[in-house]
Coordinates of C-alpha atoms and ligand atoms in Angstrom, one line a residue:
X9 CA -60.3 34.0 14.7
X10 CA -58.5 34.0 18.0
X11 CA -55.6 36.5 18.0
X12 CA -52.5 36.3 20.2
X13 CA -53.9 39.1 22.4
X14 CA -57.2 37.1 22.8
X15 CA -55.1 34.1 23.8
X16 CA -53.1 36.0 26.4
X17 CA -56.4 37.2 27.9
X18 CA -58.1 33.7 27.8
X19 CA -55.1 32.2 29.5
X20 CA -55.4 34.8 32.2
X21 CA -59.0 34.0 32.8
X22 CA -58.1 30.2 32.9
X23 CA -55.5 30.9 35.6
X24 CA -58.0 32.8 37.7
X25 CA -60.3 29.8 37.2
X26 CA -57.5 27.6 38.4
X27 CA -56.9 29.5 41.6
X28 CA -60.6 29.8 42.3
X29 CA -61.0 26.0 41.7
X30 CA -58.1 25.3 44.2
X31 CA -59.4 27.6 46.8
X32 CA -62.7 25.8 46.9
X33 CA -61.0 22.4 46.5
X34 CA -59.1 22.9 49.7
X35 CA -62.2 24.0 51.6
X36 CA -64.6 21.4 50.2
X37 CA -67.1 20.0 52.6
X38 CA -70.2 17.9 52.1
X39 CA -72.4 20.9 52.7
X40 CA -70.9 22.5 49.5
X41 CA -72.1 19.7 47.3
X42 CA -75.6 19.8 45.6
X43 CA -77.0 17.5 43.2
X44 CA -78.7 18.4 39.8
X45 CA -81.8 16.9 38.3
X46 CA -79.7 14.4 36.5
X47 CA -78.0 13.4 39.8
X48 CA -74.7 14.7 38.9
X49 CA -72.9 16.7 41.6
X50 CA -72.3 20.4 41.5
X51 CA -70.2 22.3 44.1
X52 CA -69.6 25.8 45.1
X53 CA -66.4 25.6 43.2
X54 CA -68.3 24.9 40.0
X55 CA -70.5 27.9 40.4
X56 CA -67.6 30.3 41.4
X57 CA -65.3 29.1 38.6
X58 CA -68.3 29.4 36.1
X59 CA -68.8 33.0 37.0
X60 CA -65.2 33.9 36.4
X61 CA -65.1 32.0 33.1
X62 CA -68.4 33.2 31.6
X63 CA -67.9 36.9 32.7
X64 CA -64.2 36.8 31.5
X65 CA -65.0 35.4 28.0
X66 CA -68.0 37.6 27.6
X67 CA -65.8 40.7 28.2
X68 CA -63.3 39.6 25.4
X69 CA -66.0 38.3 23.1
X70 CA -69.2 40.3 23.7
X71 CA -70.8 39.1 20.6
X72 CA -70.3 35.4 21.0
X73 CA -72.9 33.3 22.9
X74 CA -71.5 31.3 25.8
X75 CA -73.1 27.9 26.6
X76 CA -72.0 26.6 30.0
X77 CA -72.7 23.4 31.8
X78 CA -73.5 25.4 35.0
X79 CA -75.6 28.1 33.2
X80 CA -78.7 26.3 32.1
X81 CA -80.4 29.4 30.6
X82 CA -77.5 29.7 28.1
X83 CA -78.1 26.2 27.0
X84 CA -81.8 27.0 26.1
X85 CA -80.9 30.3 24.5
X86 CA -78.7 28.9 21.8
X87 CA -80.5 27.6 18.7
X88 CA -78.6 26.4 15.7
X89 CA -75.9 29.0 16.1
X90 CA -72.8 28.7 14.0
X91 CA -70.5 30.3 16.5
X92 CA -70.6 29.7 20.3
X93 CA -68.4 28.9 23.3
X94 CA -68.8 25.7 25.2
X95 CA -67.6 26.1 28.8
X96 CA -67.3 23.4 31.5
X97 CA -66.1 25.2 34.6
X98 CA -65.1 22.0 36.3
X99 CA -64.9 18.8 34.2
X100 CA -64.6 15.8 36.5
X101 CA -66.5 17.1 39.5
X102 CA -66.5 13.5 40.8
X103 CA -62.7 13.6 40.8
X104 CA -62.8 17.1 42.4
X105 CA -65.0 15.8 45.1
X106 CA -63.0 12.7 45.7
X107 CA -59.8 14.8 46.1
X108 CA -58.2 13.6 42.8
X109 CA -56.0 16.0 40.9
X110 CA -57.6 15.1 37.6
X111 CA -60.3 17.8 37.2
X112 CA -60.1 20.5 34.5
X113 CA -61.5 23.8 33.4
X114 CA -62.6 23.6 29.7
X115 CA -63.2 26.4 27.1
X116 CA -64.1 25.4 23.5
X117 CA -65.1 27.6 20.7
X118 CA -67.4 26.1 18.0
X119 CA -67.7 27.5 14.5
X120 CA -69.9 25.6 11.8
X121 CA -70.3 22.5 14.1
X122 CA -66.5 22.2 14.6
X123 CA -64.2 23.1 17.4
X124 CA -61.8 25.8 16.3
X125 CA -60.2 26.7 19.6
X126 CA -59.8 24.8 22.8
X127 CA -58.1 25.3 26.2
X128 CA -58.0 22.9 29.1
X129 CA -56.5 24.0 32.4
X130 CA -55.6 21.6 35.3
X131 CA -56.0 23.6 38.5
X132 CA -54.1 21.1 40.6
X133 CA -50.9 21.5 38.6
X134 CA -51.5 24.8 37.0
X135 CA -50.8 23.2 33.5
X136 CA -52.7 24.6 30.5
X137 CA -53.1 22.9 27.2
X138 CA -54.6 24.8 24.2
X139 CA -54.8 24.9 20.4
X140 CA -53.6 27.9 18.5
X141 CA -53.0 28.5 14.8
X142 CA -53.3 24.9 14.0
X143 CA -51.0 23.6 16.6
X144 CA -51.4 22.1 20.1
X145 CA -49.5 23.6 23.0
X146 CA -48.6 22.9 26.7
X147 CA -48.0 25.7 29.1
X148 CA -46.7 25.0 32.6
X149 CA -47.7 26.9 35.8
X150 CA -46.6 30.5 36.0
X151 CA -44.8 30.4 32.6
X152 CA -45.1 33.0 29.9
X153 CA -46.8 32.3 26.6
X154 CA -43.4 32.3 24.9
X155 CA -42.4 29.2 26.9
X156 CA -45.4 27.2 25.7
X157 CA -44.2 23.9 24.1
X158 CA -45.7 22.2 21.0
X159 CA -47.2 18.8 21.6
X160 CA -48.0 16.1 19.1
X161 CA -50.0 12.9 19.0
X162 CA -47.8 9.7 18.3
X163 CA -48.5 7.7 15.3
X164 CA -50.8 4.8 16.2
X165 CA -49.3 1.3 16.0
X166 CA -52.3 -1.2 15.9
X167 CA -50.1 -3.9 17.5
X168 CA -49.0 -1.7 20.4
X169 CA -52.0 0.2 21.5
X170 CA -52.3 2.2 24.6
X171 CA -55.8 3.0 25.8
X172 CA -57.0 5.5 28.2
X173 CA -60.7 5.4 29.3
X174 CA -62.8 6.9 31.9
X175 CA -62.4 6.3 35.5
X176 CA -66.0 6.5 36.6
X177 CA -67.7 5.2 33.5
X178 CA -66.6 1.6 33.0
X179 CA -69.2 -0.8 31.5
X180 CA -69.4 -4.3 30.3
X181 CA -69.4 -3.1 26.6
X182 CA -66.3 -1.1 27.3
X183 CA -64.6 -4.2 28.8
X184 CA -65.6 -6.2 25.7
X185 CA -64.3 -3.5 23.5
X186 CA -60.9 -3.5 25.3
X187 CA -60.7 -7.3 25.1
X188 CA -61.4 -7.0 21.4
X189 CA -58.7 -4.5 20.6
X190 CA -56.1 -6.0 22.9
X191 CA -54.0 -3.0 24.1
X192 CA -50.6 -3.5 25.5
X193 CA -51.3 -0.8 28.1
X194 CA -54.5 0.5 29.6
X195 CA -55.2 3.2 32.1
X196 CA -58.3 4.8 33.6
X197 CA -58.3 8.6 34.1
X198 CA -61.0 11.2 35.0
X199 CA -61.9 14.3 33.1
X200 CA -60.6 15.9 29.9
X201 CA -56.9 15.2 30.9
X202 CA -57.5 12.1 28.7
X203 CA -57.5 14.3 25.5
X204 CA -54.3 16.0 26.7
X205 CA -52.6 12.8 27.2
X206 CA -53.5 11.7 23.6
X207 CA -52.4 15.1 22.3
X208 CA -49.0 14.6 24.0
X209 CA -48.6 11.3 22.3
X210 CA -48.6 9.2 25.6
X211 CA -51.8 7.3 24.7
X212 CA -53.4 6.2 21.5
X213 CA -57.1 5.7 22.0
X214 CA -60.0 6.9 24.3
X215 CA -63.2 5.1 23.7
X216 CA -66.4 6.3 25.2
X217 CA -69.8 4.6 25.1
X218 CA -71.5 6.3 28.1
X219 CA -73.2 9.7 27.7
X220 CA -71.1 12.9 27.5
X221 CA -71.9 16.4 26.8
X222 CA -70.4 18.6 24.2
X223 CA -68.7 20.9 26.8
X224 CA -67.0 17.8 28.1
X225 CA -65.2 17.2 24.8
X226 CA -65.1 20.4 22.7
X227 CA -61.9 21.9 24.2
X228 CA -60.1 18.5 24.1
X229 CA -61.2 17.9 20.6
X230 CA -59.7 21.1 19.4
X231 CA -56.4 20.4 21.0
X232 CA -56.4 16.8 19.9
X233 CA -57.0 17.8 16.3
X234 CA -54.3 20.4 16.4
X235 CA -51.9 17.7 17.7
X236 CA -52.8 15.4 14.8
X237 CA -55.6 13.3 16.2
X238 CA -59.4 13.4 16.1
X239 CA -62.6 12.3 17.6
X240 CA -64.9 10.1 15.5
X241 CA -68.6 8.9 15.8
X242 CA -69.5 5.3 15.2
X243 CA -70.2 6.1 11.6
X244 CA -66.6 7.5 11.2
X245 CA -67.6 11.1 11.1
X246 CA -65.8 13.8 13.1
X247 CA -68.0 14.6 16.1
X248 CA -70.2 17.5 15.3
X249 CA -71.3 20.3 17.8
X250 CA -74.6 22.0 18.4
X251 CA -76.6 18.8 18.5
X252 CA -79.8 18.6 20.3
X253 CA -79.5 19.1 24.1
X254 CA -75.6 19.2 23.5
X255 CA -75.6 15.4 24.0
X256 CA -72.9 13.3 22.4
X257 CA -73.3 9.7 21.2
X258 CA -70.6 7.1 21.4
X259 CA -67.2 8.3 20.3
X260 CA -63.6 7.1 19.8
X261 CA -60.8 9.7 20.4
X262 CA -57.7 8.7 18.4
X263 CA -54.1 9.9 18.1
X264 CA -52.4 10.1 14.7
X265 CA -53.5 7.5 12.2
X266 CA -51.7 6.8 9.1
X267 CA -54.1 4.1 7.9
X268 CA -57.7 3.3 8.6
X269 CA -58.4 1.7 11.9
X270 CA -60.2 -1.7 11.8
X271 CA -63.9 -1.2 11.6
X272 CA -64.6 -2.9 14.8
X273 CA -62.8 -0.2 16.7
X274 CA -65.8 2.1 16.0
X275 CA -68.5 -0.5 15.5
X276 CA -67.6 -2.4 18.6
X277 CA -68.5 0.6 20.8
X278 CA -72.0 -0.7 20.7
X279 CA -72.1 -4.4 21.0
X280 CA -70.9 -6.0 17.8
X281 CA -71.2 -9.6 16.9
X282 CA -67.9 -9.8 15.0
X283 CA -68.6 -13.3 13.6
X284 CA -71.9 -12.4 12.2
X285 CA -70.4 -9.1 10.8
X286 CA -67.7 -11.0 9.0
X287 CA -70.3 -13.3 7.4
X288 CA -72.5 -10.5 6.4
X289 CA -69.6 -8.7 4.8
X290 CA -68.3 -11.8 3.0
X291 CA -71.7 -12.4 1.5
X292 CA -72.1 -8.8 0.4
X293 CA -68.6 -8.8 -1.2
X294 CA -69.4 -12.0 -3.0
X295 CA -72.8 -10.7 -4.2
X296 CA -71.2 -7.4 -5.6
X297 CA -68.4 -9.4 -7.3
X298 CA -71.2 -11.6 -8.8
X299 CA -72.8 -8.4 -10.4
X300 CA -75.7 -8.5 -7.9
X301 CA -77.0 -5.6 -5.8
X302 CA -76.3 -4.9 -2.1
X303 CA -77.8 -2.4 0.2
X304 CA -75.3 -0.9 2.7
X305 CA -75.2 1.9 5.2
X306 CA -73.3 5.1 4.8
X307 CA -73.2 8.1 7.2
X308 CA -75.8 10.0 4.9
X309 CA -78.3 7.4 3.7
X310 CA -78.4 3.8 2.8
X311 CA -77.1 3.1 -0.7
X312 CA -77.9 0.3 -3.2
X313 CA -74.5 -0.7 -4.8
X314 CA -73.3 -2.4 -7.9
X315 CA -69.8 -3.2 -9.0
X316 CA -68.5 -0.4 -11.2
X317 CA -66.8 -2.4 -13.9
X318 CA -69.9 -4.2 -15.1
X319 CA -72.5 -2.9 -17.4
X320 CA -74.9 -5.7 -16.3
X321 CA -74.5 -4.7 -12.7
X322 CA -75.0 -1.0 -13.4
X323 CA -78.1 -1.7 -15.5
X324 CA -79.5 -3.7 -12.6
X325 CA -79.5 -0.6 -10.4
X326 CA -81.4 1.4 -13.0
X327 CA -84.0 -1.3 -13.3
X328 CA -84.3 -2.0 -9.6
X329 CA -84.8 1.8 -8.8
X330 CA -86.7 2.5 -12.1
X331 CA -84.3 5.3 -12.4
X332 CA -84.1 7.3 -15.7
X333 CA -81.0 6.3 -17.6
X334 CA -79.8 9.9 -17.9
X335 CA -79.4 10.3 -14.2
X336 CA -75.7 9.4 -13.5
X337 CA -74.5 7.5 -10.4
X338 CA -71.9 8.3 -7.7
X339 CA -68.8 6.1 -7.7
X340 CA -67.7 5.2 -4.1
X341 CA -64.1 4.4 -3.4
X342 CA -62.4 3.6 -0.1
X343 CA -59.9 6.4 -0.2
X344 CA -58.8 9.4 -2.2
X345 CA -55.9 7.5 -3.8
X346 CA -58.5 5.2 -5.4
X347 CA -60.6 8.1 -6.5
X348 CA -57.5 9.7 -8.2
X349 CA -57.3 6.7 -10.4
X350 CA -60.6 7.5 -12.2
X351 CA -60.9 11.3 -12.2
X352 CA -58.7 14.3 -12.7
X353 CA -58.3 16.2 -9.4
X354 CA -58.3 20.0 -9.5
X355 CA -57.0 22.4 -6.8
X356 CA -60.6 22.9 -5.5
X357 CA -61.2 19.0 -5.4
X358 CA -57.9 18.6 -3.3
X359 CA -58.8 21.4 -0.9
X360 CA -62.4 20.0 -0.4
X361 CA -61.5 16.3 -0.1
X362 CA -58.5 16.9 2.2
X363 CA -60.9 18.6 4.7
X364 CA -64.1 16.6 4.2
X365 CA -63.2 13.0 3.0
X366 CA -64.1 10.5 4.2
X367 CA -67.5 12.1 4.7
X368 CA -70.7 13.4 3.2
X369 CA -69.3 15.1 0.2
X370 CA -69.4 14.1 -3.5
X371 CA -67.3 15.9 -6.1
X372 CA -67.8 16.1 -9.8
X373 CA -64.7 15.9 -11.9
X374 CA -63.5 15.2 -15.5
X375 CA -62.9 11.4 -16.0
X376 CA -59.4 10.1 -16.7
X377 CA -59.4 8.2 -19.9
X378 CA -59.4 4.5 -19.0
X379 CA -61.6 1.5 -19.3
X380 CA -62.8 1.6 -15.8
X381 CA -63.8 5.2 -15.7
X382 CA -65.5 4.9 -19.1
X383 CA -67.8 2.2 -17.6
X384 CA -68.3 4.0 -14.4
X385 CA -69.4 7.2 -16.1
X386 CA -71.4 5.3 -18.7
X387 CA -69.8 7.3 -21.5
X388 CA -70.1 10.8 -19.8
X389 CA -67.0 13.0 -19.6
X390 CA -67.6 13.7 -15.9
X391 CA -68.0 11.4 -12.9
X392 CA -69.2 11.9 -9.3
X393 CA -67.0 10.5 -6.6
X394 CA -67.3 10.1 -2.9
X395 CA -65.5 8.4 -0.1
X396 CA -67.9 7.6 2.6
X397 CA -66.9 7.5 6.3
X398 CA -69.1 4.7 7.5
X399 CA -66.9 1.7 8.5
X400 CA -69.3 -0.9 6.9
X401 CA -69.3 1.0 3.5
X402 CA -65.5 1.3 3.7
X403 CA -65.0 -2.4 4.5
X404 CA -67.2 -3.3 1.5
X405 CA -65.4 -0.9 -0.8
X406 CA -61.9 -2.1 0.3
X407 CA -62.7 -5.8 0.0
X408 CA -64.4 -5.4 -3.3
X409 CA -61.4 -3.3 -4.4
X410 CA -63.3 -1.8 -7.5
X411 CA -65.4 1.4 -7.2
X412 CA -69.0 0.7 -6.3
X413 CA -71.7 2.7 -7.9
X414 CA -74.4 3.5 -5.4
X415 CA -77.5 5.6 -5.5
X416 CA -79.8 6.1 -2.4
X417 CA -81.6 2.7 -1.8
X418 CA -85.1 3.9 -2.6
X419 CA -87.3 3.8 -5.8
X420 CA -86.5 6.6 -8.1
X421 CA -88.1 9.9 -7.2
X422 CA -89.2 8.6 -3.8
X423 CA -88.0 9.3 -0.2
X424 CA -84.4 8.3 0.6
X425 CA -83.7 5.5 3.1
X426 CA -82.0 6.2 6.5
X427 CA -82.5 2.6 7.8
X428 CA -82.3 -0.9 6.3
X429 CA -86.0 -1.3 6.9
X430 CA -86.7 1.7 4.6
X431 CA -84.8 -0.1 1.9
X432 CA -86.7 -3.4 2.6
X433 CA -89.9 -1.6 2.4
X434 CA -89.0 -0.2 -1.1
X435 CA -87.4 -3.3 -2.7
X436 CA -89.2 -6.2 -1.0
X437 CA -90.8 -8.6 -0.5
X438 CA -89.0 -10.6 -3.2
X439 CA -85.9 -8.4 -3.6
X440 CA -85.7 -9.2 -7.3
X441 CA -87.1 -8.1 -10.7
X442 CA -86.7 -9.0 -14.3
X443 CA -83.1 -7.9 -14.5
X444 CA -82.0 -7.4 -11.0
X445 CA -81.3 -9.2 -7.8
X446 CA -80.8 -7.5 -4.5
X447 CA -78.8 -10.2 -2.9
X448 CA -77.9 -8.7 0.5
X449 CA -79.0 -6.0 2.8
X450 CA -76.4 -5.0 5.4
X451 CA -78.5 -3.7 8.4
X452 CA -76.2 -1.7 10.5
X453 CA -78.1 1.0 12.2
X454 CA -79.7 4.3 11.4
X455 CA -77.7 6.9 9.3
X456 CA -76.1 9.7 11.3
X457 CA -76.7 12.6 8.9
X458 CA -80.0 11.4 7.3
X459 CA -79.6 13.6 4.2
X460 CA -77.7 12.7 1.0
X461 CA -74.2 14.0 0.5
X462 CA -73.4 17.6 -0.7
X463 CA -72.7 17.4 -4.5
X464 CA -70.0 19.9 -5.7
X465 CA -68.9 20.5 -9.2
X466 CA -65.1 20.9 -8.7
X467 CA -64.0 21.3 -12.4
X468 CA -63.6 25.1 -12.4
X469 CA -61.9 27.7 -10.3
X470 CA -64.9 28.1 -8.0
X471 CA -66.9 25.2 -6.4
X472 CA -70.5 24.9 -7.6
X473 CA -72.9 23.3 -5.2
X474 CA -75.3 20.9 -7.2
X475 CA -77.0 19.5 -4.2
X476 CA -77.1 20.8 -0.7
X477 CA -76.2 18.6 2.4
X478 CA -74.4 18.5 5.7
X479 CA -71.3 20.1 4.2
X480 CA -72.7 23.6 3.8
X481 CA -72.0 26.5 1.4
X482 CA -70.1 28.3 4.2
X483 CA -68.0 25.3 4.9
X484 CA -67.2 24.9 1.2
X485 CA -66.3 28.5 0.8
X486 CA -64.1 28.5 3.9
X487 CA -62.3 25.3 2.9
X488 CA -61.6 26.6 -0.6
X489 CA -61.1 30.3 0.2
X490 CA -63.4 30.9 -2.8
X491 CA -67.1 31.8 -2.8
X492 CA -69.1 28.7 -3.5
X493 CA -71.6 29.1 -6.2
X494 CA -75.1 27.5 -6.4
X495 CA -77.0 26.7 -9.5
X496 CA -79.9 28.7 -10.8
X497 CA -83.0 26.9 -12.3
X498 CA -81.8 26.5 -15.9
X499 CA -78.5 25.3 -15.0
X500 CA -79.9 22.5 -12.8
X501 CA -80.1 20.3 -15.8
X502 CA -76.4 19.6 -15.2
X503 CA -77.3 17.4 -12.3
X504 CA -80.5 15.5 -13.5
X505 CA -81.2 14.0 -10.1
X506 CA -81.8 17.6 -9.0
X507 CA -85.0 18.0 -11.1
X508 CA -87.9 19.1 -9.2
X509 CA -90.2 16.4 -7.9
X510 CA -87.7 14.1 -6.2
X511 CA -87.6 12.8 -2.7
X512 CA -91.4 12.8 -2.9
X513 CA -93.7 10.7 -0.7
X514 CA -97.1 9.6 -2.1
X515 CA -99.0 12.3 -0.1
X516 CA -99.0 15.8 -1.4
X517 CA -96.5 17.9 0.6
X518 CA -97.3 21.5 1.6
X519 CA -94.6 23.8 3.1
X520 CA -94.6 26.6 5.7
X521 CA -98.0 25.6 7.0
X522 CA -100.0 27.2 9.7
X523 CA -103.7 26.3 9.2
X524 CA -104.9 22.8 9.6
X525 CA -106.5 21.0 6.5
X526 CA -108.9 18.2 7.3
X527 CA -107.4 14.7 7.5
X528 CA -103.8 15.8 6.9
X529 CA -100.6 14.7 8.6
X530 CA -98.2 17.2 10.0
X531 CA -94.4 17.3 10.0
X532 CA -93.6 19.7 12.9
X533 CA -90.4 21.3 14.0
X534 CA -89.8 22.7 17.5
X535 CA -92.4 23.2 20.2
X536 CA -95.8 21.8 18.9
X537 CA -98.3 24.7 18.6
X538 CA -101.5 24.5 20.7
X539 CA -103.7 24.1 17.7
X540 CA -101.9 21.0 16.7
X541 CA -101.6 19.2 20.1
X542 CA -104.6 17.0 19.4
X543 CA -103.4 16.3 15.8
X544 CA -103.4 12.4 15.2
X545 CA -100.8 12.0 12.4
X546 CA -97.9 14.0 13.4
X547 CA -94.2 13.5 13.4
X548 CA -91.9 16.0 15.2
X549 CA -88.5 16.4 13.5
X550 CA -87.0 18.0 16.6
X551 CA -88.8 19.3 19.8
X552 CA -85.9 21.4 20.5
X553 CA -85.8 23.0 17.0
X554 CA -82.4 21.4 16.4
X555 CA -81.6 21.2 12.7
X556 CA -79.1 18.5 13.0
X557 CA -81.7 16.3 14.6
X558 CA -84.3 17.4 12.0
X559 CA -81.9 16.3 9.3
X560 CA -81.5 12.9 10.8
X561 CA -85.2 12.4 11.1
X562 CA -86.5 14.0 8.0
X563 CA -87.0 10.9 5.7
X564 CA -88.2 8.8 8.6
X565 CA -90.8 11.5 9.2
X566 CA -92.0 11.7 5.6
X567 CA -92.2 7.8 5.4
X568 CA -94.0 7.5 8.6
X569 CA -96.6 10.1 7.5
X570 CA -97.0 8.6 4.2
X571 CA -97.5 5.1 5.6
X572 CA -100.3 6.4 7.8
X573 CA -102.3 6.9 4.6
X574 CA -102.7 10.8 4.8
X575 CA -103.3 12.5 1.5
X576 CA -101.6 15.7 2.5
X577 CA -98.6 16.3 4.6
X578 CA -98.4 19.8 6.1
X579 CA -94.9 21.0 7.0
X580 CA -94.1 23.7 9.5
X581 CA -91.5 26.4 8.7
X582 CA -87.9 25.2 9.1
X583 CA -85.1 27.8 9.3
X584 CA -83.0 28.0 6.2
X585 CA -79.6 28.0 8.0
X586 CA -76.8 25.3 8.2
X587 CA -78.2 21.9 7.3
X588 CA -81.6 23.6 7.3
X589 CA -80.8 24.7 3.7
X590 CA -80.6 21.0 2.6
X591 CA -83.7 20.1 4.5
X592 CA -85.7 22.8 2.9
X593 CA -84.2 21.9 -0.5
X594 CA -85.5 18.3 -0.1
X595 CA -88.8 19.3 1.2
X596 CA -89.3 21.8 -1.8
X597 CA -88.6 19.0 -4.2
X598 CA -90.9 16.7 -2.3
X599 CA -93.6 19.3 -2.6
X600 CA -93.2 20.0 -6.3
X601 CA -96.1 19.2 -8.6
X602 CA -93.9 19.3 -11.7
X603 CA -93.1 15.8 -12.7
X604 CA -89.7 15.0 -13.7
X605 CA -89.5 14.9 -17.5
X606 CA -86.8 12.3 -17.7
Ligands
TXA151 O1 -75.2 10.5 0.2 C1 -75.1 10.1 -1.0 O2 -74.6 10.8 -1.9 C2 -75.8 8.8 -1.3 C3 -75.0 7.7 -0.6 C4 -75.5 6.3 -0.9 O3 -73.7 7.7 -1.0 N1 -76.0 8.6 -2.7 C5 -76.8 9.3 -3.5 O4 -76.8 8.9 -4.8 O5 -77.6 10.2 -3.0 P1 -78.0 9.4 -5.8 O6 -77.7 8.6 -7.0 O7 -79.3 9.1 -5.1 O8 -77.7 10.9 -6.0 C6 -76.6 11.3 -6.9 C7 -76.7 12.7 -7.3 C8 -77.8 12.9 -8.3 O9 -78.4 14.2 -8.1 C9 -77.1 12.9 -9.6 O10 -77.8 13.6 -10.7 C10 -75.8 13.6 -9.3 O11 -75.5 13.1 -7.9 N2 -74.7 13.3 -10.2 C11 -74.1 12.0 -10.3 N3 -73.2 12.0 -11.3 C12 -73.1 13.3 -11.8 C13 -72.5 14.0 -12.7 N4 -71.5 13.3 -13.5 N5 -72.6 15.3 -12.9 C14 -73.5 15.9 -12.2 N6 -74.3 15.4 -11.2 C15 -74.2 14.1 -11.1
MG152 MG1 -81.4 9.5 -4.6

């Protein structure tokens, strides 16, 4: 995507930005500082550097939208684009104003919600860090591109952690987090320099539980990834870009990890009672081992799990959900190695799982002939497997140490759950039936994605998408270098859960609606049209028209409107791009009159 020529040009722009930033830095007076609506400072330097950066990038990449911190119009322009620049002309304006050397110029290029190129320049020293062709590089002031040196994250040793955190955003929660993980060394530094320090292997972790914007981290994220590290959300997913208002939630930036970090590293970013968590987890593990059911969070939706080596436990899921027996279940494991014990991996499966596991991807493969996989697949020759990223799910799977079969924790055919409350609504108030007991509900927040995993048949030479999700067709095609196929109607029978009339609320669902029907409820997307402004029963999926947010809220919206008692839910048009394809897929099934014949 970025050629060597492009890189040379981008570095030239960055160097101009450096000079310009220093010029203003040396002449900075109070009169040059203004304050934005959110009270953050902006200086003449920010504005001048912004101009050089935006005009410069625009010239090299005339077709790519540029979103900049100091160019508000650009932020509004961009809607669900799969390719855009994120520019922060001066990251660490506070440091800049205070005369500290730790302020940077950041350029990040985003493709399909992921940073694919990043450059960070430090005007004070003239140093530039960037990612290029899958590697991370450091280039000193006035040096030629040829002189750039490779940088790498160091492998994290949990017993000897070095933590770098923000200088101006310390909080009680962060203090608690640091006390919990007990680093041997801790430092506070401003701006994106933190990512560069991680990428150079000088530090291991950078926790953040105060607001940041995507342009603050995109460039650093790309460099860190190229150096062997990554940035994770609280549910263990790689941070995504193009979210609503470009706002990030809590994250943990990490150097190179060779084994999973303890869950409280992620979960502790937002007040965690570790004693209670341990108790909860132990009860859940015992329940699963006793062949009872447990509801647990994943990054997609809440699942209702049963141990995979017991027919009694598996039958309990079918009874609890009233699920047709010919709709097979997904086996969840805590890593790829465990998955390889039960299914035969193909080249496509390796390519996809290396890129998207742990995460919202389920693969269908031929089973390996052994006792466990026979029970897991209930006699079928194929099995669906998934390694979730959510720390609670992974803890449960690792402690149980047998794959857990887990469908979404809702009654069959109904709306999937994205919170523990949704599962309680569906299985309560007694949490048991004739042949099932739901022993424990692990209530740990709202699901990040909000839509079930993408299901891909990986047995052949081309991946076949059986169910759309957050990992999109483009992402699958790119990762496998093979055009991903999707099913036509007759073939849908391969994946019985995909029959029409699924994910359906009690109310009738009507799609692409414009005209109001009396007493209906509305599921809106984007700005609310004038005609609907007085509508009583309404749920807006995303006022900004952001599809990632709409995915997160879809099932809450359907459940909310259903519980308001309306007979009809009218849905506005939602664009069929990115995760919008999965959203439309679920809504189409929710709107189908055709009852499942199984
Ligand atoms: O995100 C998710 O995948 C969630 C969380 C809990 O992990 N689980 C989930 O499971 O959505 P469930 O059972 O609601 O949906 C599983 C889907 C169904 O459409 C099912 O038909 C399909 O995967 N499936 C399972 N095994 C299959 C197989 N062997 N061949 C084809 N499709 C299969
Ligand atoms: Mg389901």
